[in-house]
CSV table of C-alpha atoms and ligand atoms in Angstrom, one decimal:
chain,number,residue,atom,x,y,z
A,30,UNK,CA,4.7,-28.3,-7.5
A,31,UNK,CA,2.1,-30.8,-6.2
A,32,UNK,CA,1.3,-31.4,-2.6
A,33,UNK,CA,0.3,-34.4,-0.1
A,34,UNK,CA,-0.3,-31.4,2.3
A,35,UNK,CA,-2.1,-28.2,2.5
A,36,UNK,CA,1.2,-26.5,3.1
A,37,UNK,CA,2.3,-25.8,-0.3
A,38,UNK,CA,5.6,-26.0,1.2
A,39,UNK,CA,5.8,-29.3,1.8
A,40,UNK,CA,6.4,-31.9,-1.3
A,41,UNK,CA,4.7,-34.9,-2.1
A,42,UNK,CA,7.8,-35.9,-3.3
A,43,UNK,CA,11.7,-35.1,-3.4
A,44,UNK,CA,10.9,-32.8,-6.4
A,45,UNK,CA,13.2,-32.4,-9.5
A,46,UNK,CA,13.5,-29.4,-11.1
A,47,UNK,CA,15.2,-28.5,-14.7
A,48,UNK,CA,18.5,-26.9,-14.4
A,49,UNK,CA,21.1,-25.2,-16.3
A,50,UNK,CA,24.7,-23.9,-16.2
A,51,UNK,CA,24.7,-20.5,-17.5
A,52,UNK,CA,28.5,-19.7,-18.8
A,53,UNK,CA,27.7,-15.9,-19.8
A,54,UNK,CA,26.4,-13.1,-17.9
A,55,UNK,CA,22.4,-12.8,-17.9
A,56,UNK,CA,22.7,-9.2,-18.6
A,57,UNK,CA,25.3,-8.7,-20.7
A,58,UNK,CA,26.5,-11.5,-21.8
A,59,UNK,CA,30.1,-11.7,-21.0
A,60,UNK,CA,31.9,-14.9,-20.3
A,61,UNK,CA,31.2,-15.8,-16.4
A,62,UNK,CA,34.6,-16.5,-15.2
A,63,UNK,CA,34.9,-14.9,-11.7
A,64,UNK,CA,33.4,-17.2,-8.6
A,65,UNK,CA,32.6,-14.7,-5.6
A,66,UNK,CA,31.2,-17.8,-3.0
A,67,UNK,CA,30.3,-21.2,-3.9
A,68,UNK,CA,28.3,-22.8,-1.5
A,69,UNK,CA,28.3,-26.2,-3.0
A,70,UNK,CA,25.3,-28.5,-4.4
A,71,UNK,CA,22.2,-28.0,-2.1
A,72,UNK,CA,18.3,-28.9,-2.6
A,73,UNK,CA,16.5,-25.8,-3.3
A,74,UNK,CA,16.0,-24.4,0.5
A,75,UNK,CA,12.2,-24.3,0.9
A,76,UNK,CA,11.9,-28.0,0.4
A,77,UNK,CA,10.7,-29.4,3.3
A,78,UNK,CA,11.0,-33.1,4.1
A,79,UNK,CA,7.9,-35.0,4.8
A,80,UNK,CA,8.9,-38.4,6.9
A,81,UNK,CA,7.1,-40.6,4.0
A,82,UNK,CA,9.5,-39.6,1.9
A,83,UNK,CA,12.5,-39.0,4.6
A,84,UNK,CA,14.1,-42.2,2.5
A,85,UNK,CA,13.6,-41.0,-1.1
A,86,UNK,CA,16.8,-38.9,-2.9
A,87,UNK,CA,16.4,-34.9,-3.1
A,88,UNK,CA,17.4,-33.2,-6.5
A,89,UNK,CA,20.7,-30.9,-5.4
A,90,UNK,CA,22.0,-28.2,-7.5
A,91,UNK,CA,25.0,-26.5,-7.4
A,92,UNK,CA,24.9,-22.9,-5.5
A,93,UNK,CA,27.1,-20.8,-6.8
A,94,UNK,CA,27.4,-17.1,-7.0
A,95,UNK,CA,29.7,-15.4,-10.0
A,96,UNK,CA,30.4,-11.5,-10.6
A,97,UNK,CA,30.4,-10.3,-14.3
A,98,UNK,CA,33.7,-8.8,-14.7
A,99,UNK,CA,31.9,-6.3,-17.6
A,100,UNK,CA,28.8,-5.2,-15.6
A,101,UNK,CA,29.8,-6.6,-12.0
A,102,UNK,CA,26.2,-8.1,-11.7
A,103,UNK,CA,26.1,-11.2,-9.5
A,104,UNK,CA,24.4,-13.8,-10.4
A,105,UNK,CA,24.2,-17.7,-9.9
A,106,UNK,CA,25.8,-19.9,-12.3
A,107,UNK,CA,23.3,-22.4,-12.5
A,108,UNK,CA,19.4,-21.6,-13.2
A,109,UNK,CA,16.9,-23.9,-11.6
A,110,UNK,CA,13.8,-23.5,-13.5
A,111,UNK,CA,11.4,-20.9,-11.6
A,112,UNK,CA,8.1,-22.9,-12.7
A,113,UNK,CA,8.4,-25.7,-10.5
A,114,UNK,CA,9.7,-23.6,-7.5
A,115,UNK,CA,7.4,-20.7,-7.9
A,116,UNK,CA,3.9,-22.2,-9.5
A,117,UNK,CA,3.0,-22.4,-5.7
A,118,UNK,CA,4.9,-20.5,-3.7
A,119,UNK,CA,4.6,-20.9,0.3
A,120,UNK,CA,5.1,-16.9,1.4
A,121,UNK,CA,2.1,-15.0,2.2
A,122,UNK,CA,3.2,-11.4,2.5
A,123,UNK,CA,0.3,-10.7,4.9
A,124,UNK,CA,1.2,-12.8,7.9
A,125,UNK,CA,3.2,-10.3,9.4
A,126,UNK,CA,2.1,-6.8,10.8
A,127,UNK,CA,5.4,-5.2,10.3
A,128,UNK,CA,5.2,-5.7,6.4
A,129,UNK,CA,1.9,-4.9,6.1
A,130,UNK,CA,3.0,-1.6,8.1
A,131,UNK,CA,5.6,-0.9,5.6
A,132,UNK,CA,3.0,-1.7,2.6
A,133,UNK,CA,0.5,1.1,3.6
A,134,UNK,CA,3.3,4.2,4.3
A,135,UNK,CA,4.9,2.9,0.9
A,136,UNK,CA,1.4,3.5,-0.9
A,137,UNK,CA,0.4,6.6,1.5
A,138,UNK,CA,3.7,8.2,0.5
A,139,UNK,CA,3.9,6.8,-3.4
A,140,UNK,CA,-0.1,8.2,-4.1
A,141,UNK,CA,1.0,11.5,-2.6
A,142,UNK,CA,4.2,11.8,-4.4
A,143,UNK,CA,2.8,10.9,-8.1
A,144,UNK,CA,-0.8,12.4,-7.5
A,145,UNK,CA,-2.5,9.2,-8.4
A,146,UNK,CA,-6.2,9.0,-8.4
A,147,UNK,CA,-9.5,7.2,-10.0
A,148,UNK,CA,-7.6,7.6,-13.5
A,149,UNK,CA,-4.2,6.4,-12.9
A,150,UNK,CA,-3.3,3.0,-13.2
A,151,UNK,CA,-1.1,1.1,-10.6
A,152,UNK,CA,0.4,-2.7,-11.5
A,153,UNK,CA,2.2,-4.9,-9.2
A,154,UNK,CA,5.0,-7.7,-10.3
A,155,UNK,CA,4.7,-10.3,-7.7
A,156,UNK,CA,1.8,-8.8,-6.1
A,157,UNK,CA,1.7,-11.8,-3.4
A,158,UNK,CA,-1.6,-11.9,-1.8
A,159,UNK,CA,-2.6,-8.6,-2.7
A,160,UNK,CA,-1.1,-7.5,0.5
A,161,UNK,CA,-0.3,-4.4,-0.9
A,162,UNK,CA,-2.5,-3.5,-3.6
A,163,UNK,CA,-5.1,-3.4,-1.3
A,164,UNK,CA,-4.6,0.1,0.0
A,165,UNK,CA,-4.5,1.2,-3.2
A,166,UNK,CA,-8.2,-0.2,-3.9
A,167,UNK,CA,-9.0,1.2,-0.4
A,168,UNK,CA,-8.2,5.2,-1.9
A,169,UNK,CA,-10.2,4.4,-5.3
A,170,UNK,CA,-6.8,4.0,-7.1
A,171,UNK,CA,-7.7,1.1,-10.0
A,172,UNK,CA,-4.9,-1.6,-9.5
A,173,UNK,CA,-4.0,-5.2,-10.5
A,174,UNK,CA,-1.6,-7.9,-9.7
A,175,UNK,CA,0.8,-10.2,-11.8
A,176,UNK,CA,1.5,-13.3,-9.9
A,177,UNK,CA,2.6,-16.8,-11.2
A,178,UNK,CA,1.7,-18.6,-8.0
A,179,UNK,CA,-1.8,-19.9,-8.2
A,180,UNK,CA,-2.7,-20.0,-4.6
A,181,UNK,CA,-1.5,-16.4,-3.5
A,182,UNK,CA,-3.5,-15.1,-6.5
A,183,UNK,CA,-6.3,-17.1,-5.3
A,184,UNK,CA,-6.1,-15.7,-2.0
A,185,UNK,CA,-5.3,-11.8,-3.1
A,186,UNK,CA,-8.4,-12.3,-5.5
A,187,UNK,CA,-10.8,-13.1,-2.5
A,188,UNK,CA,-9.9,-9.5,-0.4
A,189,UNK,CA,-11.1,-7.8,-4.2
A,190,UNK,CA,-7.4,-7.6,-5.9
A,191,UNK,CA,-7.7,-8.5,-9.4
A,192,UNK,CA,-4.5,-10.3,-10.2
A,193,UNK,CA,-3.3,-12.1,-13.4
A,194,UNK,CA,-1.6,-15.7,-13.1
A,195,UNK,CA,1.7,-15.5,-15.2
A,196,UNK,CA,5.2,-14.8,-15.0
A,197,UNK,CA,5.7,-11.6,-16.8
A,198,UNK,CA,8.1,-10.6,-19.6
A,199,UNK,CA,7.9,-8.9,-23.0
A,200,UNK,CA,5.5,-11.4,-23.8
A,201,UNK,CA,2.8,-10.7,-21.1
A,202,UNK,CA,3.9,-6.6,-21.2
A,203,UNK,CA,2.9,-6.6,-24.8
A,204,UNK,CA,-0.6,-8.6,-24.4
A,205,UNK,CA,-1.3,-5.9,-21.6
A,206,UNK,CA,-0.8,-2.7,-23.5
A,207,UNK,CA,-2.7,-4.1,-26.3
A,208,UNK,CA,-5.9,-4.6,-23.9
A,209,UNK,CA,-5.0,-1.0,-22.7
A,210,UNK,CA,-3.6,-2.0,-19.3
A,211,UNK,CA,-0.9,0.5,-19.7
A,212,UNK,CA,0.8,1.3,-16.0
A,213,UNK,CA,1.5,4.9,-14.5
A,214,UNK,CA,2.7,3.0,-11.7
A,215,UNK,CA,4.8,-0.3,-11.6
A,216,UNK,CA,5.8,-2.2,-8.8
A,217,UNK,CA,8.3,-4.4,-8.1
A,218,UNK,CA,9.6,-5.4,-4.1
A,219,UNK,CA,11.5,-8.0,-3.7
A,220,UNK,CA,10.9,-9.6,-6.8
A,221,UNK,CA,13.8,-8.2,-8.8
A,222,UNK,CA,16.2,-11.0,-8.1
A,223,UNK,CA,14.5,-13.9,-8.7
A,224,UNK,CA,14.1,-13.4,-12.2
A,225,UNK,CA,16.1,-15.6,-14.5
A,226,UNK,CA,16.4,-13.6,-17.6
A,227,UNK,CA,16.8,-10.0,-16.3
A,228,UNK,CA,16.3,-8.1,-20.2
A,229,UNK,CA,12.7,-10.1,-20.4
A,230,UNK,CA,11.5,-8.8,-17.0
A,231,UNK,CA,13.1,-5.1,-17.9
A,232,UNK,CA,12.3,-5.1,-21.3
A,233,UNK,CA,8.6,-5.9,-20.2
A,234,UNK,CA,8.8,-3.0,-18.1
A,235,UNK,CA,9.6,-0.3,-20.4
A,236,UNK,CA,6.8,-1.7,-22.4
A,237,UNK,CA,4.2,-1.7,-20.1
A,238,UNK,CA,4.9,2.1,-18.7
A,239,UNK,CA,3.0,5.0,-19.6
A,240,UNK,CA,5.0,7.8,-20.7
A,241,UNK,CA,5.5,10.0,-17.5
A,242,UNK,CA,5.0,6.6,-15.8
A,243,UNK,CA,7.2,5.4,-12.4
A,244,UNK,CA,8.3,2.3,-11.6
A,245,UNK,CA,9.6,1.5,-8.1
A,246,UNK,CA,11.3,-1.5,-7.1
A,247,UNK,CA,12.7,-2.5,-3.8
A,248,UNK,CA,15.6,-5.1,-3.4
A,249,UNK,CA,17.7,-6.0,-1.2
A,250,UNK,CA,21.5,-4.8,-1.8
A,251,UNK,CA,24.1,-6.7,-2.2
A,252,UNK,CA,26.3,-4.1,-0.6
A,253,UNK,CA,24.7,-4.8,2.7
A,254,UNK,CA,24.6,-8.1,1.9
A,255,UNK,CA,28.5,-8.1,1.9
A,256,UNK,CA,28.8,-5.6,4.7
A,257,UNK,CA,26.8,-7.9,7.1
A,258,UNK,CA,28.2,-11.2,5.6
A,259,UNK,CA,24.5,-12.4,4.7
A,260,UNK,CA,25.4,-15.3,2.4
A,261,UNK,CA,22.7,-17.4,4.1
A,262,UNK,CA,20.5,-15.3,2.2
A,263,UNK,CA,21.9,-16.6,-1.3
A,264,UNK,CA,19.6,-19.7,-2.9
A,265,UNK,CA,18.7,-21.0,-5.9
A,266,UNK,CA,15.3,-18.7,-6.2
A,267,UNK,CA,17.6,-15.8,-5.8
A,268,UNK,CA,19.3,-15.6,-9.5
A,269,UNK,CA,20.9,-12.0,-9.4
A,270,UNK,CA,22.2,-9.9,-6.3
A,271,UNK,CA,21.6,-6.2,-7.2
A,272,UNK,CA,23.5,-3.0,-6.5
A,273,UNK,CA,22.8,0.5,-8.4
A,274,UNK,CA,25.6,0.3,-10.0
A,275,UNK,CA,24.5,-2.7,-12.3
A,276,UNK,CA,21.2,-2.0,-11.9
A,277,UNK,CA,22.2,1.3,-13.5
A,278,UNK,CA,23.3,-0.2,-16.5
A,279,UNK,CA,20.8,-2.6,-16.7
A,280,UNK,CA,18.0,0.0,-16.8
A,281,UNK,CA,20.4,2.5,-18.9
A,282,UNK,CA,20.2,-0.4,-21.8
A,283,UNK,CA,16.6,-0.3,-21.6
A,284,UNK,CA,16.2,3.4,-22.4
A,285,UNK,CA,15.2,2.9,-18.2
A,286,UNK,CA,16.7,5.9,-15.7
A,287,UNK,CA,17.0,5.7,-12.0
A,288,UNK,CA,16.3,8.6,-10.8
A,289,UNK,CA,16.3,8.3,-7.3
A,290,UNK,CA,17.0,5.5,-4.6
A,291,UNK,CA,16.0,5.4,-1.0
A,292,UNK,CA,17.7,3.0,1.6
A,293,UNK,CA,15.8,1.0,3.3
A,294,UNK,CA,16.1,-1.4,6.7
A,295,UNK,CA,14.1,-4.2,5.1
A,296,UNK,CA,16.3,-7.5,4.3
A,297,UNK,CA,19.4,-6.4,6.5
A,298,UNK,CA,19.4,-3.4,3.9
A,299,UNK,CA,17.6,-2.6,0.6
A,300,UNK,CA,17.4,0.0,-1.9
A,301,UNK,CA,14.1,1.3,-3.1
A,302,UNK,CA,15.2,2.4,-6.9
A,303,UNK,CA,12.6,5.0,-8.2
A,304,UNK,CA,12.9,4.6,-12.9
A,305,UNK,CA,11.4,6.2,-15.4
A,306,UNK,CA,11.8,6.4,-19.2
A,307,UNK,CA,15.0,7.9,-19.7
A,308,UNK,CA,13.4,10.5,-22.6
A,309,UNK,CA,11.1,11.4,-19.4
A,310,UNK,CA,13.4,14.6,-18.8
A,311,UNK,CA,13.5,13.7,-15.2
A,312,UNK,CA,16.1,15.1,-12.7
A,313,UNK,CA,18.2,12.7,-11.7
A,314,UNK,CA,18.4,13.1,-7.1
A,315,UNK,CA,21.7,13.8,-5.9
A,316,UNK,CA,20.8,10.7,-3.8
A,317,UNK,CA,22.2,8.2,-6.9
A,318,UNK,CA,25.5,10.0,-7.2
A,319,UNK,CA,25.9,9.5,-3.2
A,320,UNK,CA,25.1,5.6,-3.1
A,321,UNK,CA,27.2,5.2,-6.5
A,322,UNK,CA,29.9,6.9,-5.1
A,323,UNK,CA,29.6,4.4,-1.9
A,324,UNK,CA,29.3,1.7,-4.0
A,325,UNK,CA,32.9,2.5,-5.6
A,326,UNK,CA,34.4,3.7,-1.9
A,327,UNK,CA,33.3,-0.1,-1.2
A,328,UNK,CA,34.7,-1.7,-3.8
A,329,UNK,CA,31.9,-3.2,-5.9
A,330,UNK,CA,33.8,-2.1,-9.6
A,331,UNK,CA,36.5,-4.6,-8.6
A,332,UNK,CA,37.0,-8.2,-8.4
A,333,UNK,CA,38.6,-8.1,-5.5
A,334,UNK,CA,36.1,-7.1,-3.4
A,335,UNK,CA,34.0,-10.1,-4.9
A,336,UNK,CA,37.0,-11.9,-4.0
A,337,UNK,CA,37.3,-10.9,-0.4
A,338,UNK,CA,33.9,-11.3,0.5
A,339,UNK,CA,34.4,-15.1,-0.6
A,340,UNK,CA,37.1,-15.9,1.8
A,341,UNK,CA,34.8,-14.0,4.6
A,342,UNK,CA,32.3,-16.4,3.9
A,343,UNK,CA,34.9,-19.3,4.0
A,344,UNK,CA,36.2,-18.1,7.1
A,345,UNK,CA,32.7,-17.9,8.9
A,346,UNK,CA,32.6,-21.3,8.2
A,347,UNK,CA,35.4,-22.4,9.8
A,348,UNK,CA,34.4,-20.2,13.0
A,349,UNK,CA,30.4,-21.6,13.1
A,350,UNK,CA,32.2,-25.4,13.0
A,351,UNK,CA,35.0,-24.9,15.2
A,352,UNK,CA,32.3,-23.6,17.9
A,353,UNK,CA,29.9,-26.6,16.9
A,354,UNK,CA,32.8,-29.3,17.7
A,355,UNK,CA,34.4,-27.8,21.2
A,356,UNK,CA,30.9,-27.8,22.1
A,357,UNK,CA,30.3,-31.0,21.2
A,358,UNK,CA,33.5,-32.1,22.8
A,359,UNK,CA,32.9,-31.1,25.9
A,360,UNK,CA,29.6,-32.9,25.9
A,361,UNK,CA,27.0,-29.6,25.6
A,362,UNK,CA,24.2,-30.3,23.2
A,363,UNK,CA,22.6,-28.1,20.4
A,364,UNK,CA,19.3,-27.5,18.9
A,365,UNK,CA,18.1,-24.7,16.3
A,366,UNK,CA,15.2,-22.0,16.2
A,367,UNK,CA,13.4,-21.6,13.4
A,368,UNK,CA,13.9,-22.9,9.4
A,369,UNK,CA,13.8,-20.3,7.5
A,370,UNK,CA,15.2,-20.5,4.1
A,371,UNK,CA,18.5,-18.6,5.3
A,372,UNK,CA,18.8,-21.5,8.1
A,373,UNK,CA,19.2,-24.3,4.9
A,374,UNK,CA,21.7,-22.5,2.7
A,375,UNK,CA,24.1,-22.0,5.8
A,376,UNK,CA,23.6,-25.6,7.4
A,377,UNK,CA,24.3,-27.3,4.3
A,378,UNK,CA,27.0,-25.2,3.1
A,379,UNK,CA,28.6,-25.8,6.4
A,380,UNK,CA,27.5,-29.8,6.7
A,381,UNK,CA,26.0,-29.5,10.2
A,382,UNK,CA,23.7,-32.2,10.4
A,383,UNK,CA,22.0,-33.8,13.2
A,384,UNK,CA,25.4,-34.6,14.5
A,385,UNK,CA,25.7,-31.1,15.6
A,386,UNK,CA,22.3,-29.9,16.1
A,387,UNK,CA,19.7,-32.4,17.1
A,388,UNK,CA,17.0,-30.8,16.2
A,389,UNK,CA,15.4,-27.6,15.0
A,390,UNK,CA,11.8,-25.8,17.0
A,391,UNK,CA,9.9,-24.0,14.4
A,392,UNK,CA,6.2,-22.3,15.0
A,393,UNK,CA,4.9,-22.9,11.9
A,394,UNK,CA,2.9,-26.3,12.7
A,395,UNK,CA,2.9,-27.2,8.6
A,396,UNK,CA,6.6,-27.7,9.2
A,397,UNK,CA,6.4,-29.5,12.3
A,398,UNK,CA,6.8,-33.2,12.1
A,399,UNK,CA,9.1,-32.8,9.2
A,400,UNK,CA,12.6,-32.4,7.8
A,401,UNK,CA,14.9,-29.7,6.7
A,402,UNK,CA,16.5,-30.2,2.9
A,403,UNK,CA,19.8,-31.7,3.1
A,404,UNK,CA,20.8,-31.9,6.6
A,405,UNK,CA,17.5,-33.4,7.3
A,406,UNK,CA,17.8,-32.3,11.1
A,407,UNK,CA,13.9,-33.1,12.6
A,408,UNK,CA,11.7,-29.8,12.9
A,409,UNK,CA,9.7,-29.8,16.4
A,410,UNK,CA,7.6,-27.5,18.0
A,411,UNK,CA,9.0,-24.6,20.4
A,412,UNK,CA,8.1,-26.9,23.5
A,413,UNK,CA,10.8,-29.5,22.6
A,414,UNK,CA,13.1,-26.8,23.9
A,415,UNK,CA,11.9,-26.9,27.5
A,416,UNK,CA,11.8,-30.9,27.9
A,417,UNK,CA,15.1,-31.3,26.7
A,418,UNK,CA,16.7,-28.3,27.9
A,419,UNK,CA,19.6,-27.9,25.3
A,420,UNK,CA,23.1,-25.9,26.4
A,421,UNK,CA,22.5,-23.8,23.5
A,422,UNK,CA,20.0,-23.0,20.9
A,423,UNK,CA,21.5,-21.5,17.6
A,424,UNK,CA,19.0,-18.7,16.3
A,425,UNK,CA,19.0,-19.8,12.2
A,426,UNK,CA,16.6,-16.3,11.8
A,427,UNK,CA,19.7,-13.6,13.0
A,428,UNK,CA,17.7,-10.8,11.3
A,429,UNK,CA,14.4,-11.2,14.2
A,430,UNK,CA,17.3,-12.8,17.6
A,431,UNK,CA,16.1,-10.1,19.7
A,432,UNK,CA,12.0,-11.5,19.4
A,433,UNK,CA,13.2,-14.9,19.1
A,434,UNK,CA,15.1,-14.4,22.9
A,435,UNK,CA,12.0,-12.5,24.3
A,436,UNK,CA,10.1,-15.5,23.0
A,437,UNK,CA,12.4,-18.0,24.1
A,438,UNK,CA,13.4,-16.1,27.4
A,439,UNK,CA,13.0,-19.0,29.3
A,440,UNK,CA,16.0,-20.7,28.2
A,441,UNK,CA,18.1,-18.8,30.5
A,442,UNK,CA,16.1,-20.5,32.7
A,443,UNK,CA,18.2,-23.8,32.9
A,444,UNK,CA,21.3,-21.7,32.2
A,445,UNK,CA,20.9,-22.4,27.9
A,446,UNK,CA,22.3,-19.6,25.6
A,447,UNK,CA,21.5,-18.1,23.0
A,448,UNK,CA,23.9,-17.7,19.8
A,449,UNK,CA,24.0,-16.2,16.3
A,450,UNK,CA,25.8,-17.5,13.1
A,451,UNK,CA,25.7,-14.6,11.3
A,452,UNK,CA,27.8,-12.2,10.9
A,453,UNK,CA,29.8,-14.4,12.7
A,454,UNK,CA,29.4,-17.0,15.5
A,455,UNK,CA,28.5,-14.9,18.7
A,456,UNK,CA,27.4,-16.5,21.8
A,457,UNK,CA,24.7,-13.9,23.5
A,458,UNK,CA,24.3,-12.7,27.0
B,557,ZN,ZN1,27.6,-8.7,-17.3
């Protein structure tokens, strides 16, 4: 992706990307035939309007999310090519203290748990910034990063973390273990589902573990993300929605086991999957028999749960726009904090445009000045809040409302509210 900006984030141009309808399941290859949500055709959700090119078309591609009915992964039907979204990719891990927080006890605890040292070798998939591998480096535990976005691994290879610039697969597994670059330790947080071609990015890991190796993975799960009615949080660079069910399977046919999972509170809910080669003789903890038997209390080996989940999402539709036009009706006006990713996929799948909102307050001054995809609603600062004093401001980032209203406090101020759209429209006092 090239940029007029420094923001990465930001296009030159309304970018087009190669796309492609998948009609069998990436992982096992069964016939696609069951739709759980489909969100309609949107522009991929980080693109960011820039006003020279506020008049140009945007590339839109159909958002739709299918359940295998063999192996009850879910998965979006149509594949926009990960190059052009991910070659430079606009998230720097590091810009928030609560991640980095969640970085160093994950590598404290991890270290302790496998006994790593100066002789162990740790990779990371994804590795960002080198947010992460960092406090491995900082105990004299050798460690290196897999990235395809140039800039990150720019930026993770100035604070000392060696990290190679490619997407990886069987391909770029089997150059690594040839050089000797064998892992006792792969990484892979919140990287699992935006990989295309699931058996390539598995397959690749089996190659590059060391026997007695680990591999932990964190992702968020789609049980949750049914629970809490997330669907904001499906997009295109999101191709697979995991649970341990079919993540079971998926390792299973990679002579993978999961041994152990741990939930976590990132993402509105994730699973931290611990795998290891399933000759490996490993105990399996009684922790996977728990979740899986949640997972099937819940549902997730049917279609009708799939099913159900749909017409939630339909129906929180219908609540968000009936509470956007009596508001309207009555003459109270609307703006939006923040424009997040999340915030795109939900106005667009709901068509709220700047007839409903008239405008979005982000704090990110790269995305200032701009336009969100689709709905093309303007993005000010914060401080457009207090000069035109809206009757309510619609919190697009539900996971972080309660900083966003300590922020924003003064909005009560001129007797403005605050309100959610997710899991449902909710007016806050
Ligand atoms: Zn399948």
């Amino acid at each position: 992706m090239t940029s007029s900006t420094s923001n990465p984030e930001i296009q030159a141009a309304p970018h087009r990307h190669t796309a492609t309808r998948r009609t069998t399941c990436r992982f096992c290859g069964t016939p696609l035939e069951h739709t759980v949500i489909d969100l309609g055709a949107q522009p991929p959700c980080n693109s960011i309007i820039s006003p020279e090119h506020f008049n140009e078309a945007e590339a839109i591609y159909p958002l739709t999310a299918m359940v295998c009915h063999a192996c009850y992964l879910v998965q979006l039907e149509t594949d926009v090519a990960p190059d052009s979204i991910y070659t430079e990719y606009a998230y720097y891990s590091s810009f928030s203290d609560t991640w980095l927080d969640h970085a160093r006890r994950y590598v404290e605890s991890i270290s302790h748990q496998l006994r790593l040292g100066s002789e162990s070798q740790v990779v990371e998939l994804a590795s960002n910034d080198g947010y992460l591998l960092q406090y491995f480096l900082k105990k004299g535990i050798p460690a290196y990063g897999i990235d395809p976005a140039a800039n990150v691994a720019k930026a993770a290879e100035t604070r000392g973390v060696e990290t190679i610039v490619t997407f990886f697969g069987e391909h770029t597994a089997r150059h690594l273990v040839s050089v000797g670059r064998s892992a006792d330790l792969i990484i892979a947080n919140n990287v699992f589902g935006h990989i295309p071609d699931i058996n390539d990015f598995v397959g690749g890991m089996k190659l590059l573990l060391k026997p007695g190796g680990t591999i932990t993975i964190e992702i968020p799960h789609f049980m949750r993300l049914m629970e809490y009615n997330q669907f904001d949080t499906i997009y295109h660079e999101h191709y697979c929605y995991h649970t341990l069910q079919a993540d079971t399977r998926i390792f299973g046919a990679h002579g993978l086991q999961l041994f152990d999972v741990e939930e976590l509170n990132t993402h509105g809910g994730s699973l931290r999957m611990f795998v290891c080669h399933a000759d490996d003789g490993r105990q399996t903890s009684s922790r996977v028999g728990a979740l899986y038997g949640l997972e099937t209390a819940r549902g997730l080996d049917t279609l009708t749960s799939y099913a159900a989940f749909g017409e939630q999402v339909r129906e929180t539709k219908r609540k968000l726009l009936t509470f956007l036009i009596e508001a309207k009706r009555v003459g109270k006006t609307v703006a939006g904090y923040g424009a997040p990713g999340k915030g795109n996929t939900l106005l667009n799948y709901c068509g709220i445009r700047s007839d409903f909102i008239d405008y979005v307050v982000d704090r990110n001054p790269y995305k200032q000045g701009n336009y969100l995809p689709g709905s093309r609603i303007p993005i000010y600062a914060p401080d457009k809040l207090a000069a035109t004093k809206p009757n309510y401001v619609l919190i697009l980032p539900w996971n972080i409302k309660d900083e966003v209203m300590a922020q924003m406090a003064h909005v009560r101020e001129w007797g403005g509210r605050f309100v959610v759209p997710i899991p449902e429209v909710q007016v806050l006092d």
